[in-house]
Amino acid sequence: MTRRARLPLAAWLATIATAAAVVAGARYTADLSAFLPRSPSATQQLLVDQLRDGALGRVVLIAIEGESAPARAALSRALATALRSDARFSYVANGAADGTEREREVLFEHRYLLSQQVNPERFAPPGLRAALADTLDLVASSAGALAQSVLARDPTGELHALLETQLSGAARPAYAGGVWSSRDGERALLVAHTAAAGADTDAQESAHAAVRAAFAAAAANSPVPQARLRMTGAGVFAVESRAQIKDEALRVSMLGILLIGALLLAAYRSFVALALGLLPVLTGALVGVAAVAAGFGVVHGITLGFGATLIGESVDYAIYLFVQTGNAAADADRRGAWIRDFWPTIRLGVLTSILGFASMLLSGFPGLSQLGMYSVCGLVAAALFTRYVLPGFLPAGFGVHDLTPLGTRLERAVALAGRGRWLVPALALAAAVTLLAQRESPWAQDLSALSTVRTEDQLYDGKLRADLGAADARYLVVTSGSDAEAALGAAERAAQALRPLVAAGVISGFDSPARYLPSVATQRARAASLPGPGELRARLRQALHGMPLRAQRLEEFVADVARARSGPGLQRADLEGTAMGVALDGLLLRRTGDWQALLPLRAPTSGPGALHIDAARVRDALAGSGALFLDLKAEANALYTGYLGEAIVLCAAGLVAVLVLLLFVLRSALRVWRVAAPLGAAVLVCAAVLAVAGQTFTLLHLVGFLLVVAIGSNYALFFDRSADRGAPAPVVLASLALANATTVIGFGVLASSSVPVLRAIGSTVALGTLLALLFAALQAGRRANGR
Amino acid sequence: MARRTDCLLLAALLAWPLGAAAAEPWTLERLMQGLAHTRAARASFVEKKTVRILEQPLVASGELSFTAPDRLEKRTLRPRPELLLLQGDTLTLERAGQTTRLDLRSHPEVAAFTESIRGTLAGDRQALERNYLLSLQGSEASWVLTLIPADAAMRALVERVRIAGRHADLSVIEIQQANGDSSLMSVQRLPAP
């Protein structure tokens, strides 16, 4: 190795070592913060918080199918018992009546602080009289057993009011065999809340494994081999999606690597060349991840997943070096000639790619800007490595199989292609017309376009939710405060504003953490509306006049009221281990710096506005209260379409920058046209084909188009470089064909994936780059023929 | 031989009136058979609940109707209208504009309680003996069936249920709670509509 070669080698080694250290020490995250804008609005922050930590993400819906109803009920009980003793779950319910005892005790003990009916009027003689008369009617009725048993202590019927109206849910699940069942009676149902947040995919996976193990153990102890377990919920989907993407990404990359390796081996006929050819990619990937880690502090899973795909272009660099130097890349003279003749073209190609990807750096979508950073740094590193370091690695006499014969055949094909040169403008025009004729915008407006969850699974989830009456928590009112008290007080004020909407049918109802834990101020106000023992006795005597009940018999009531007046009040800790406590934990959240109360709204179930909430009316009602109304689905879609719109603008700006760069370097509008026209035509035709095939475009398609331009620009530049001679030299044509074949194989395999995001980018790039090469050749053929 | 035949004949003759009585004694079996014979019935009721701390019983009244094998409807008209419907394993209560549904399989104590009345109306001895110790007093024209909960937990709530009747008609259902409260429901059969 010469001294000249040693300096770049040392620099490379230093870079690799530094990058490896940064990569090893970097923080990686798979949570949804990748989707949070850099400077989020209050609603956007709320949206991501909800998706990440919200109660919704912690819910696992469990169904037991097959066998008979009694067998399913037995399994449901065994499963619930097992999971209740598992620390990975904070709450497990299957409808069996046990466990409600403590709930009732807490309710009864704190009834005067919890009941919304408690106010000074209710405890004045006329109010007391009305309440007592109601309770006696209740005792006389068939529903009066509970009221009768606590009559002496609760003659105003607060427990009944709490159980029947204030705390009762919207819909109650059906029962079979004493446990919750689907309406059709085909499956037993359970609800579990994981202790870990929904976004903690590892913890979710572990919790789901616990459910499976507990079910297997329960099934093993009962003679029911046919019973099946099925789980659904946001966390379940997250785990399944991750596994699916991981499996698919692994499967398609292995297949891609195998196919590309075989192709390159067939072309090079050298294992050394194959191995060395991968070094630019590896260098680029390492530097790319390190750059993201250094620049952003944290690396998103999405960046790792797609980064390597984006710098797939760097495989081409080694191909150009090996093939374009004929079979003598190790020969210093031949390499010198290559650097002189071809390197400027490759360098310009790299620069256009960098400009294109740099536009992504400016995106407000952190996932996208990280991908931009990764690609820019990765490509620079790969190109520099190929130019300055890789040649030093080539052993003496290194050479790949001579592809000149293939190139010569390609040269003849390009010359013939001149007859079809009219195809480029014709196809581009047809594509433009096709795209314009699309009735709807080809861009997906809905975040679910990126979802990997199968429709069938979504329907199943919806069915279980309907059967359980579980909220899908799409609509939320959110209040916040510096402490729990302030957040709860704000929730109570928001509830005041929401009640008229229930009466007007705008919403069918709502939940609030203050139902389970009223603010201290409200508890005090309720306690203050209770009269002292002497006063209460006097009022009771007055109120009970003419009724079959004497005040003297209500001493227990007087004592309970006195306790409620002077007691310590209801604390969060009192609700520990009850369903109310679980509900409270999901609705009252402590965040860094403040507390948040969530009030999920239920949409009307019937009438003209069924299943939909009029956001404007809710916002009007809440105006001035400081409470925010959030339609999670609409917000998520708005966030996504905002990103998409921004990305489209940025890409357009990136393309303009590329054109300016080309104009600056090539110094000829005609040459810029020769480079840009086949690329533009390729993107247009590719988009039209995908649109006709029924794909709606997502962010991933946009990234794919950018990649088509980045990779295709190299092809077009090579054709432009030799435009004066008609077509590029045979070895150059062969190298382009080989480079394109590897790209089409790599992305074609991705296009066969069942994961929508992988399929989107795969189909776009495979088709787009193939078209870019064909169109560049067709255009060159016109020149070759025209001479 | 003849003598022997005479003896048998004599015995048979002597036994005749006794035998007739012994063949049709007033037993639980016969009561249940008679009750099971009724496929549908309507009755008016007046229910008096005696609650320890109240000076007077609370009175409710309305209509009962039963359709074999398992549909029992209690429609209260006074003091407030309400409808209690027991069908199969589901108990439905409509009161003050609210409907509450209860699956009896998940509330065994309620199930046992409601079964004491429905089981009697249906003449379903098996259903009754699942939860109660039964004893019958009186005659066909005036009988009293006493049900004592077999389960101690249930006995902590309901001490006993006493159902009085004539032939296949119920006249009184009395429920004695363990805490001293009780309810007395007088039933008057109505002609089939």
PDB file of N, CA, C and O in Angstrom, chain A residues 77 95 97 133-134 136-144 148-149 151-152 160 164-165 172 175-179 548-550 553-554, chain B residues 47 49-60 74 76 79-80 82 84 93 95 98-101 103 105-107 177 179 181-182:
ATOM      1  N   ARG A  77     -62.547 -17.817  34.200  1.00  0.00           N
ATOM      2  CA  ARG A  77     -62.291 -17.631  35.628  1.00  0.00           C
ATOM      3  C   ARG A  77     -60.844 -17.971  35.968  1.00  0.00           C
ATOM      4  O   ARG A  77     -60.177 -17.234  36.693  1.00  0.00           O
ATOM      5  N   GLY A  95     -66.217 -10.105  34.494  1.00  0.00           N
ATOM      6  CA  GLY A  95     -67.646 -10.041  34.751  1.00  0.00           C
ATOM      7  C   GLY A  95     -68.109 -10.833  35.952  1.00  0.00           C
ATOM      8  O   GLY A  95     -69.206 -10.629  36.452  1.00  0.00           O
ATOM      9  N   ALA A  97     -68.819 -11.847  39.630  1.00  0.00           N
ATOM     10  CA  ALA A  97     -69.212 -10.838  40.616  1.00  0.00           C
ATOM     11  C   ALA A  97     -68.173 -10.601  41.719  1.00  0.00           C
ATOM     12  O   ALA A  97     -68.216  -9.580  42.388  1.00  0.00           O
ATOM     13  N   ALA A 133     -88.822   9.927  50.748  1.00  0.00           N
ATOM     14  CA  ALA A 133     -89.998   9.334  50.099  1.00  0.00           C
ATOM     15  C   ALA A 133     -89.567   8.477  48.909  1.00  0.00           C
ATOM     16  O   ALA A 133     -90.070   7.368  48.711  1.00  0.00           O
ATOM     17  N   ASP A 134     -88.607   8.987  48.137  1.00  0.00           N
ATOM     18  CA  ASP A 134     -88.087   8.217  47.003  1.00  0.00           C
ATOM     19  C   ASP A 134     -87.498   6.896  47.475  1.00  0.00           C
ATOM     20  O   ASP A 134     -87.701   5.853  46.849  1.00  0.00           O
ATOM     21  N   LEU A 136     -88.145   5.205  50.213  1.00  0.00           N
ATOM     22  CA  LEU A 136     -89.166   4.260  50.680  1.00  0.00           C
ATOM     23  C   LEU A 136     -89.873   3.606  49.496  1.00  0.00           C
ATOM     24  O   LEU A 136     -90.168   2.406  49.534  1.00  0.00           O
ATOM     25  N   ASP A 137     -90.119   4.377  48.445  1.00  0.00           N
ATOM     26  CA  ASP A 137     -90.707   3.788  47.243  1.00  0.00           C
ATOM     27  C   ASP A 137     -89.782   2.723  46.656  1.00  0.00           C
ATOM     28  O   ASP A 137     -90.236   1.680  46.184  1.00  0.00           O
ATOM     29  N   LEU A 138     -88.493   3.032  46.708  1.00  0.00           N
ATOM     30  CA  LEU A 138     -87.519   2.075  46.188  1.00  0.00           C
ATOM     31  C   LEU A 138     -87.522   0.800  47.025  1.00  0.00           C
ATOM     32  O   LEU A 138     -87.502  -0.313  46.488  1.00  0.00           O
ATOM     33  N   VAL A 139     -87.557   0.957  48.344  1.00  0.00           N
ATOM     34  CA  VAL A 139     -87.580  -0.209  49.229  1.00  0.00           C
ATOM     35  C   VAL A 139     -88.820  -1.056  48.956  1.00  0.00           C
ATOM     36  O   VAL A 139     -88.760  -2.285  48.969  1.00  0.00           O
ATOM     37  N   ALA A 140     -89.922  -0.383  48.665  1.00  0.00           N
ATOM     38  CA  ALA A 140     -91.163  -1.112  48.392  1.00  0.00           C
ATOM     39  C   ALA A 140     -91.104  -1.872  47.081  1.00  0.00           C
ATOM     40  O   ALA A 140     -91.852  -2.811  46.860  1.00  0.00           O
ATOM     41  N   SER A 141     -90.184  -1.455  46.192  1.00  0.00           N
ATOM     42  CA  SER A 141     -90.156  -2.047  44.854  1.00  0.00           C
ATOM     43  C   SER A 141     -89.341  -3.332  44.814  1.00  0.00           C
ATOM     44  O   SER A 141     -88.714  -3.720  45.796  1.00  0.00           O
ATOM     45  N   SER A 142     -89.344  -3.953  43.656  1.00  0.00           N
ATOM     46  CA  SER A 142     -88.589  -5.199  43.485  1.00  0.00           C
ATOM     47  C   SER A 142     -87.089  -4.950  43.457  1.00  0.00           C
ATOM     48  O   SER A 142     -86.296  -5.869  43.590  1.00  0.00           O
ATOM     49  N   ALA A 143     -86.686  -3.679  43.237  1.00  0.00           N
ATOM     50  CA  ALA A 143     -85.258  -3.367  43.160  1.00  0.00           C
ATOM     51  C   ALA A 143     -84.734  -2.890  44.500  1.00  0.00           C
ATOM     52  O   ALA A 143     -83.639  -2.374  44.597  1.00  0.00           O
ATOM     53  N   GLY A 144     -85.556  -3.068  45.540  1.00  0.00           N
ATOM     54  CA  GLY A 144     -85.243  -2.388  46.789  1.00  0.00           C
ATOM     55  C   GLY A 144     -84.397  -3.161  47.783  1.00  0.00           C
ATOM     56  O   GLY A 144     -84.143  -2.661  48.883  1.00  0.00           O
ATOM     57  N   GLN A 148     -83.044  -1.452  51.037  1.00  0.00           N
ATOM     58  CA  GLN A 148     -83.665  -1.865  52.292  1.00  0.00           C
ATOM     59  C   GLN A 148     -82.617  -2.263  53.324  1.00  0.00           C
ATOM     60  O   GLN A 148     -82.714  -1.906  54.491  1.00  0.00           O
ATOM     61  N   SER A 149     -81.590  -2.948  52.856  1.00  0.00           N
ATOM     62  CA  SER A 149     -80.587  -3.432  53.810  1.00  0.00           C
ATOM     63  C   SER A 149     -79.767  -2.291  54.391  1.00  0.00           C
ATOM     64  O   SER A 149     -79.202  -2.435  55.473  1.00  0.00           O
ATOM     65  N   LEU A 151     -81.098   0.900  54.700  1.00  0.00           N
ATOM     66  CA  LEU A 151     -82.035   2.002  54.910  1.00  0.00           C
ATOM     67  C   LEU A 151     -81.701   2.857  56.127  1.00  0.00           C
ATOM     68  O   LEU A 151     -81.741   4.088  56.072  1.00  0.00           O
ATOM     69  N   ALA A 152     -81.318   2.210  57.214  1.00  0.00           N
ATOM     70  CA  ALA A 152     -81.081   2.956  58.447  1.00  0.00           C
ATOM     71  C   ALA A 152     -79.866   3.878  58.324  1.00  0.00           C
ATOM     72  O   ALA A 152     -79.792   4.900  58.991  1.00  0.00           O
ATOM     73  N   HIS A 160     -77.635   4.014  46.056  1.00  0.00           N
ATOM     74  CA  HIS A 160     -78.405   3.639  44.875  1.00  0.00           C
ATOM     75  C   HIS A 160     -78.136   4.620  43.728  1.00  0.00           C
ATOM     76  O   HIS A 160     -77.929   4.216  42.584  1.00  0.00           O
ATOM     77  N   GLU A 164     -76.555   3.302  40.332  1.00  0.00           N
ATOM     78  CA  GLU A 164     -77.460   3.192  39.199  1.00  0.00           C
ATOM     79  C   GLU A 164     -77.250   4.269  38.148  1.00  0.00           C
ATOM     80  O   GLU A 164     -77.456   4.044  36.976  1.00  0.00           O
ATOM     81  N   THR A 165     -76.893   5.470  38.578  1.00  0.00           N
ATOM     82  CA  THR A 165     -76.813   6.522  37.568  1.00  0.00           C
ATOM     83  C   THR A 165     -75.415   7.080  37.413  1.00  0.00           C
ATOM     84  O   THR A 165     -74.842   7.071  36.332  1.00  0.00           O
ATOM     85  N   ARG A 172     -73.660  -2.549  29.022  1.00  0.00           N
ATOM     86  CA  ARG A 172     -73.123  -3.638  29.838  1.00  0.00           C
ATOM     87  C   ARG A 172     -72.993  -4.886  28.981  1.00  0.00           C
ATOM     88  O   ARG A 172     -73.870  -5.185  28.173  1.00  0.00           O
ATOM     89  N   TYR A 175     -73.853 -11.851  29.419  1.00  0.00           N
ATOM     90  CA  TYR A 175     -73.258 -12.874  30.272  1.00  0.00           C
ATOM     91  C   TYR A 175     -73.537 -14.258  29.723  1.00  0.00           C
ATOM     92  O   TYR A 175     -74.585 -14.491  29.121  1.00  0.00           O
ATOM     93  N   ALA A 176     -72.618 -15.172  29.939  1.00  0.00           N
ATOM     94  CA  ALA A 176     -72.880 -16.586  29.709  1.00  0.00           C
ATOM     95  C   ALA A 176     -72.046 -17.353  30.721  1.00  0.00           C
ATOM     96  O   ALA A 176     -70.856 -17.090  30.865  1.00  0.00           O
ATOM     97  N   GLY A 177     -72.698 -18.243  31.444  1.00  0.00           N
ATOM     98  CA  GLY A 177     -71.989 -19.035  32.433  1.00  0.00           C
ATOM     99  C   GLY A 177     -71.435 -18.198  33.573  1.00  0.00           C
ATOM    100  O   GLY A 177     -70.470 -18.580  34.224  1.00  0.00           O
ATOM    101  N   GLY A 178     -72.024 -17.010  33.794  1.00  0.00           N
ATOM    102  CA  GLY A 178     -71.596 -16.194  34.926  1.00  0.00           C
ATOM    103  C   GLY A 178     -70.451 -15.261  34.612  1.00  0.00           C
ATOM    104  O   GLY A 178     -69.984 -14.558  35.496  1.00  0.00           O
ATOM    105  N   VAL A 179     -69.968 -15.256  33.383  1.00  0.00           N
ATOM    106  CA  VAL A 179     -68.895 -14.321  33.009  1.00  0.00           C
ATOM    107  C   VAL A 179     -69.300 -13.592  31.731  1.00  0.00           C
ATOM    108  O   VAL A 179     -70.240 -13.980  31.049  1.00  0.00           O
ATOM    109  N   PRO A 548     -93.847   6.828  57.636  1.00  0.00           N
ATOM    110  CA  PRO A 548     -93.770   5.686  58.560  1.00  0.00           C
ATOM    111  C   PRO A 548     -92.369   5.482  59.148  1.00  0.00           C
ATOM    112  O   PRO A 548     -91.977   4.368  59.424  1.00  0.00           O
ATOM    113  N   LEU A 549     -91.629   6.550  59.312  1.00  0.00           N
ATOM    114  CA  LEU A 549     -90.260   6.411  59.789  1.00  0.00           C
ATOM    115  C   LEU A 549     -90.027   7.478  60.841  1.00  0.00           C
ATOM    116  O   LEU A 549     -90.408   8.637  60.659  1.00  0.00           O
ATOM    117  N   ARG A 550     -89.396   7.100  61.948  1.00  0.00           N
ATOM    118  CA  ARG A 550     -89.129   8.070  63.000  1.00  0.00           C
ATOM    119  C   ARG A 550     -87.672   8.471  63.006  1.00  0.00           C
ATOM    120  O   ARG A 550     -86.804   7.641  62.772  1.00  0.00           O
ATOM    121  N   ARG A 553     -84.913   6.481  64.710  1.00  0.00           N
ATOM    122  CA  ARG A 553     -84.411   5.232  64.150  1.00  0.00           C
ATOM    123  C   ARG A 553     -83.234   5.475  63.206  1.00  0.00           C
ATOM    124  O   ARG A 553     -82.656   4.524  62.692  1.00  0.00           O
ATOM    125  N   LEU A 554     -82.946   6.733  62.952  1.00  0.00           N
ATOM    126  CA  LEU A 554     -81.913   7.052  61.952  1.00  0.00           C
ATOM    127  C   LEU A 554     -80.619   7.559  62.580  1.00  0.00           C
ATOM    128  O   LEU A 554     -79.868   8.307  61.954  1.00  0.00           O
TER     129      LEU A 554
ATOM    130  N   GLU B  47     -98.393  -6.635  48.204  1.00  0.00           N
ATOM    131  CA  GLU B  47     -97.180  -7.024  48.918  1.00  0.00           C
ATOM    132  C   GLU B  47     -96.955  -6.052  50.068  1.00  0.00           C
ATOM    133  O   GLU B  47     -96.925  -4.834  49.872  1.00  0.00           O
ATOM    134  N   LYS B  49     -94.287  -5.020  52.916  1.00  0.00           N
ATOM    135  CA  LYS B  49     -92.925  -5.224  53.414  1.00  0.00           C
ATOM    136  C   LYS B  49     -92.820  -4.652  54.811  1.00  0.00           C
ATOM    137  O   LYS B  49     -93.120  -3.474  55.023  1.00  0.00           O
ATOM    138  N   THR B  50     -92.425  -5.473  55.722  1.00  0.00           N
ATOM    139  CA  THR B  50     -92.229  -5.007  57.085  1.00  0.00           C
ATOM    140  C   THR B  50     -90.740  -4.784  57.297  1.00  0.00           C
ATOM    141  O   THR B  50     -89.950  -5.717  57.185  1.00  0.00           O
ATOM    142  N   VAL B  51     -90.385  -3.531  57.514  1.00  0.00           N
ATOM    143  CA  VAL B  51     -88.977  -3.187  57.726  1.00  0.00           C
ATOM    144  C   VAL B  51     -88.832  -2.757  59.174  1.00  0.00           C
ATOM    145  O   VAL B  51     -89.647  -1.951  59.660  1.00  0.00           O
ATOM    146  N   ARG B  52     -87.846  -3.315  59.856  1.00  0.00           N
ATOM    147  CA  ARG B  52     -87.718  -3.084  61.303  1.00  0.00           C
ATOM    148  C   ARG B  52     -87.860  -1.620  61.698  1.00  0.00           C
ATOM    149  O   ARG B  52     -88.543  -1.280  62.638  1.00  0.00           O
ATOM    150  N   ILE B  53     -87.113  -0.732  60.943  1.00  0.00           N
ATOM    151  CA  ILE B  53     -87.088   0.634  61.436  1.00  0.00           C
ATOM    152  C   ILE B  53     -88.330   1.435  61.019  1.00  0.00           C
ATOM    153  O   ILE B  53     -88.481   2.583  61.415  1.00  0.00           O
ATOM    154  N   LEU B  54     -89.211   0.817  60.224  1.00  0.00           N
ATOM    155  CA  LEU B  54     -90.408   1.549  59.809  1.00  0.00           C
ATOM    156  C   LEU B  54     -91.577   1.231  60.738  1.00  0.00           C
ATOM    157  O   LEU B  54     -91.742   0.104  61.203  1.00  0.00           O
ATOM    158  N   GLU B  55     -92.397   2.237  60.954  1.00  0.00           N
ATOM    159  CA  GLU B  55     -93.532   2.086  61.863  1.00  0.00           C
ATOM    160  C   GLU B  55     -94.635   1.247  61.230  1.00  0.00           C
ATOM    161  O   GLU B  55     -95.360   0.547  61.914  1.00  0.00           O
ATOM    162  N   GLN B  56     -94.775   1.387  59.907  1.00  0.00           N
ATOM    163  CA  GLN B  56     -95.811   0.618  59.215  1.00  0.00           C
ATOM    164  C   GLN B  56     -95.180  -0.099  58.026  1.00  0.00           C
ATOM    165  O   GLN B  56     -94.171   0.355  57.513  1.00  0.00           O
ATOM    166  N   PRO B  57     -95.828  -1.176  57.595  1.00  0.00           N
ATOM    167  CA  PRO B  57     -95.295  -1.850  56.402  1.00  0.00           C
ATOM    168  C   PRO B  57     -95.460  -0.979  55.164  1.00  0.00           C
ATOM    169  O   PRO B  57     -96.364  -0.144  55.095  1.00  0.00           O
ATOM    170  N   LEU B  58     -94.568  -1.207  54.181  1.00  0.00           N
ATOM    171  CA  LEU B  58     -94.691  -0.534  52.891  1.00  0.00           C
ATOM    172  C   LEU B  58     -95.537  -1.434  52.002  1.00  0.00           C
ATOM    173  O   LEU B  58     -95.326  -2.645  51.965  1.00  0.00           O
ATOM    174  N   VAL B  59     -96.462  -0.839  51.293  1.00  0.00           N
ATOM    175  CA  VAL B  59     -97.384  -1.652  50.512  1.00  0.00           C
ATOM    176  C   VAL B  59     -97.205  -1.365  49.020  1.00  0.00           C
ATOM    177  O   VAL B  59     -97.106  -0.219  48.610  1.00  0.00           O
ATOM    178  N   ALA B  60     -97.119  -2.449  48.253  1.00  0.00           N
ATOM    179  CA  ALA B  60     -97.081  -2.313  46.804  1.00  0.00           C
ATOM    180  C   ALA B  60     -98.110  -3.280  46.244  1.00  0.00           C
ATOM    181  O   ALA B  60     -98.402  -4.314  46.846  1.00  0.00           O
ATOM    182  N   LYS B  74     -93.733  -9.672  37.041  1.00  0.00           N
ATOM    183  CA  LYS B  74     -94.353  -8.994  38.181  1.00  0.00           C
ATOM    184  C   LYS B  74     -94.503  -7.535  37.793  1.00  0.00           C
ATOM    185  O   LYS B  74     -93.514  -6.822  37.653  1.00  0.00           O
ATOM    186  N   THR B  76     -95.763  -4.096  38.885  1.00  0.00           N
ATOM    187  CA  THR B  76     -96.226  -3.309  40.026  1.00  0.00           C
ATOM    188  C   THR B  76     -96.906  -2.053  39.496  1.00  0.00           C
ATOM    189  O   THR B  76     -96.399  -1.407  38.576  1.00  0.00           O
ATOM    190  N   PRO B  79     -96.715   1.629  44.644  1.00  0.00           N
ATOM    191  CA  PRO B  79     -96.840   3.091  44.582  1.00  0.00           C
ATOM    192  C   PRO B  79     -96.266   3.685  43.288  1.00  0.00           C
ATOM    193  O   PRO B  79     -96.643   4.780  42.909  1.00  0.00           O
ATOM    194  N   ARG B  80     -95.356   2.980  42.652  1.00  0.00           N
ATOM    195  CA  ARG B  80     -94.828   3.468  41.375  1.00  0.00           C
ATOM    196  C   ARG B  80     -94.812   2.324  40.386  1.00  0.00           C
ATOM    197  O   ARG B  80     -94.514   1.194  40.743  1.00  0.00           O
ATOM    198  N   GLU B  82     -93.625  -0.337  37.866  1.00  0.00           N
ATOM    199  CA  GLU B  82     -92.352  -0.966  37.494  1.00  0.00           C
ATOM    200  C   GLU B  82     -92.666  -2.339  36.944  1.00  0.00           C
ATOM    201  O   GLU B  82     -93.754  -2.880  37.159  1.00  0.00           O
ATOM    202  N   LEU B  84     -90.960  -6.201  36.499  1.00  0.00           N
ATOM    203  CA  LEU B  84     -89.888  -7.157  36.753  1.00  0.00           C
ATOM    204  C   LEU B  84     -90.184  -8.381  35.910  1.00  0.00           C
ATOM    205  O   LEU B  84     -91.269  -8.949  36.000  1.00  0.00           O
ATOM    206  N   LEU B  93     -85.420  -5.480  34.880  1.00  0.00           N
ATOM    207  CA  LEU B  93     -86.208  -4.582  35.724  1.00  0.00           C
ATOM    208  C   LEU B  93     -86.334  -3.242  35.031  1.00  0.00           C
ATOM    209  O   LEU B  93     -85.342  -2.620  34.665  1.00  0.00           O
ATOM    210  N   ARG B  95     -87.688   0.450  35.639  1.00  0.00           N
ATOM    211  CA  ARG B  95     -88.177   1.314  36.709  1.00  0.00           C
ATOM    212  C   ARG B  95     -87.648   2.715  36.462  1.00  0.00           C
ATOM    213  O   ARG B  95     -86.486   2.881  36.105  1.00  0.00           O
ATOM    214  N   GLN B  98     -85.565   3.482  33.526  1.00  0.00           N
ATOM    215  CA  GLN B  98     -84.300   2.761  33.343  1.00  0.00           C
ATOM    216  C   GLN B  98     -84.558   1.269  33.273  1.00  0.00           C
ATOM    217  O   GLN B  98     -85.410   0.744  33.984  1.00  0.00           O
ATOM    218  N   THR B  99     -83.793   0.626  32.410  1.00  0.00           N
ATOM    219  CA  THR B  99     -83.907  -0.821  32.309  1.00  0.00           C
ATOM    220  C   THR B  99     -82.598  -1.448  32.784  1.00  0.00           C
ATOM    221  O   THR B  99     -81.535  -1.066  32.338  1.00  0.00           O
ATOM    222  N   THR B 100     -82.715  -2.355  33.709  1.00  0.00           N
ATOM    223  CA  THR B 100     -81.533  -3.052  34.209  1.00  0.00           C
ATOM    224  C   THR B 100     -81.685  -4.524  33.896  1.00  0.00           C
ATOM    225  O   THR B 100     -82.757  -5.101  34.102  1.00  0.00           O
ATOM    226  N   ARG B 101     -80.618  -5.095  33.362  1.00  0.00           N
ATOM    227  CA  ARG B 101     -80.639  -6.511  33.048  1.00  0.00           C
ATOM    228  C   ARG B 101     -79.637  -7.231  33.937  1.00  0.00           C
ATOM    229  O   ARG B 101     -78.550  -6.722  34.174  1.00  0.00           O
ATOM    230  N   ASP B 103     -77.860 -11.087  34.663  1.00  0.00           N
ATOM    231  CA  ASP B 103     -77.733 -12.494  34.328  1.00  0.00           C
ATOM    232  C   ASP B 103     -77.679 -13.267  35.635  1.00  0.00           C
ATOM    233  O   ASP B 103     -76.775 -13.082  36.439  1.00  0.00           O
ATOM    234  N   ARG B 105     -76.928 -16.200  36.308  1.00  0.00           N
ATOM    235  CA  ARG B 105     -75.807 -17.114  36.508  1.00  0.00           C
ATOM    236  C   ARG B 105     -74.636 -16.415  37.179  1.00  0.00           C
ATOM    237  O   ARG B 105     -73.789 -17.056  37.794  1.00  0.00           O
ATOM    238  N   SER B 106     -74.562 -15.079  37.034  1.00  0.00           N
ATOM    239  CA  SER B 106     -73.480 -14.390  37.715  1.00  0.00           C
ATOM    240  C   SER B 106     -73.942 -13.818  39.051  1.00  0.00           C
ATOM    241  O   SER B 106     -73.177 -13.191  39.763  1.00  0.00           O
ATOM    242  N   HIS B 107     -75.199 -14.007  39.394  1.00  0.00           N
ATOM    243  CA  HIS B 107     -75.711 -13.556  40.687  1.00  0.00           C
ATOM    244  C   HIS B 107     -76.491 -14.697  41.335  1.00  0.00           C
ATOM    245  O   HIS B 107     -77.717 -14.669  41.396  1.00  0.00           O
ATOM    246  N   GLN B 177     -86.641 -12.428  56.293  1.00  0.00           N
ATOM    247  CA  GLN B 177     -85.209 -12.180  56.166  1.00  0.00           C
ATOM    248  C   GLN B 177     -84.503 -12.410  57.489  1.00  0.00           C
ATOM    249  O   GLN B 177     -85.106 -12.319  58.554  1.00  0.00           O
ATOM    250  N   ASN B 179     -82.390 -10.547  58.930  1.00  0.00           N
ATOM    251  CA  ASN B 179     -82.235  -9.346  59.756  1.00  0.00           C
ATOM    252  C   ASN B 179     -83.543  -8.915  60.414  1.00  0.00           C
ATOM    253  O   ASN B 179     -83.603  -7.858  61.044  1.00  0.00           O
ATOM    254  N   ASP B 181     -86.441  -8.215  58.876  1.00  0.00           N
ATOM    255  CA  ASP B 181     -87.401  -7.677  57.921  1.00  0.00           C
ATOM    256  C   ASP B 181     -88.156  -8.838  57.276  1.00  0.00           C
ATOM    257  O   ASP B 181     -87.651  -9.964  57.213  1.00  0.00           O
ATOM    258  N   SER B 182     -89.361  -8.534  56.809  1.00  0.00           N
ATOM    259  CA  SER B 182     -90.096  -9.606  56.139  1.00  0.00           C
ATOM    260  C   SER B 182     -91.031  -9.009  55.099  1.00  0.00           C
ATOM    261  O   SER B 182     -91.264  -7.801  55.089  1.00  0.00           O
TER     262      SER B 182
END
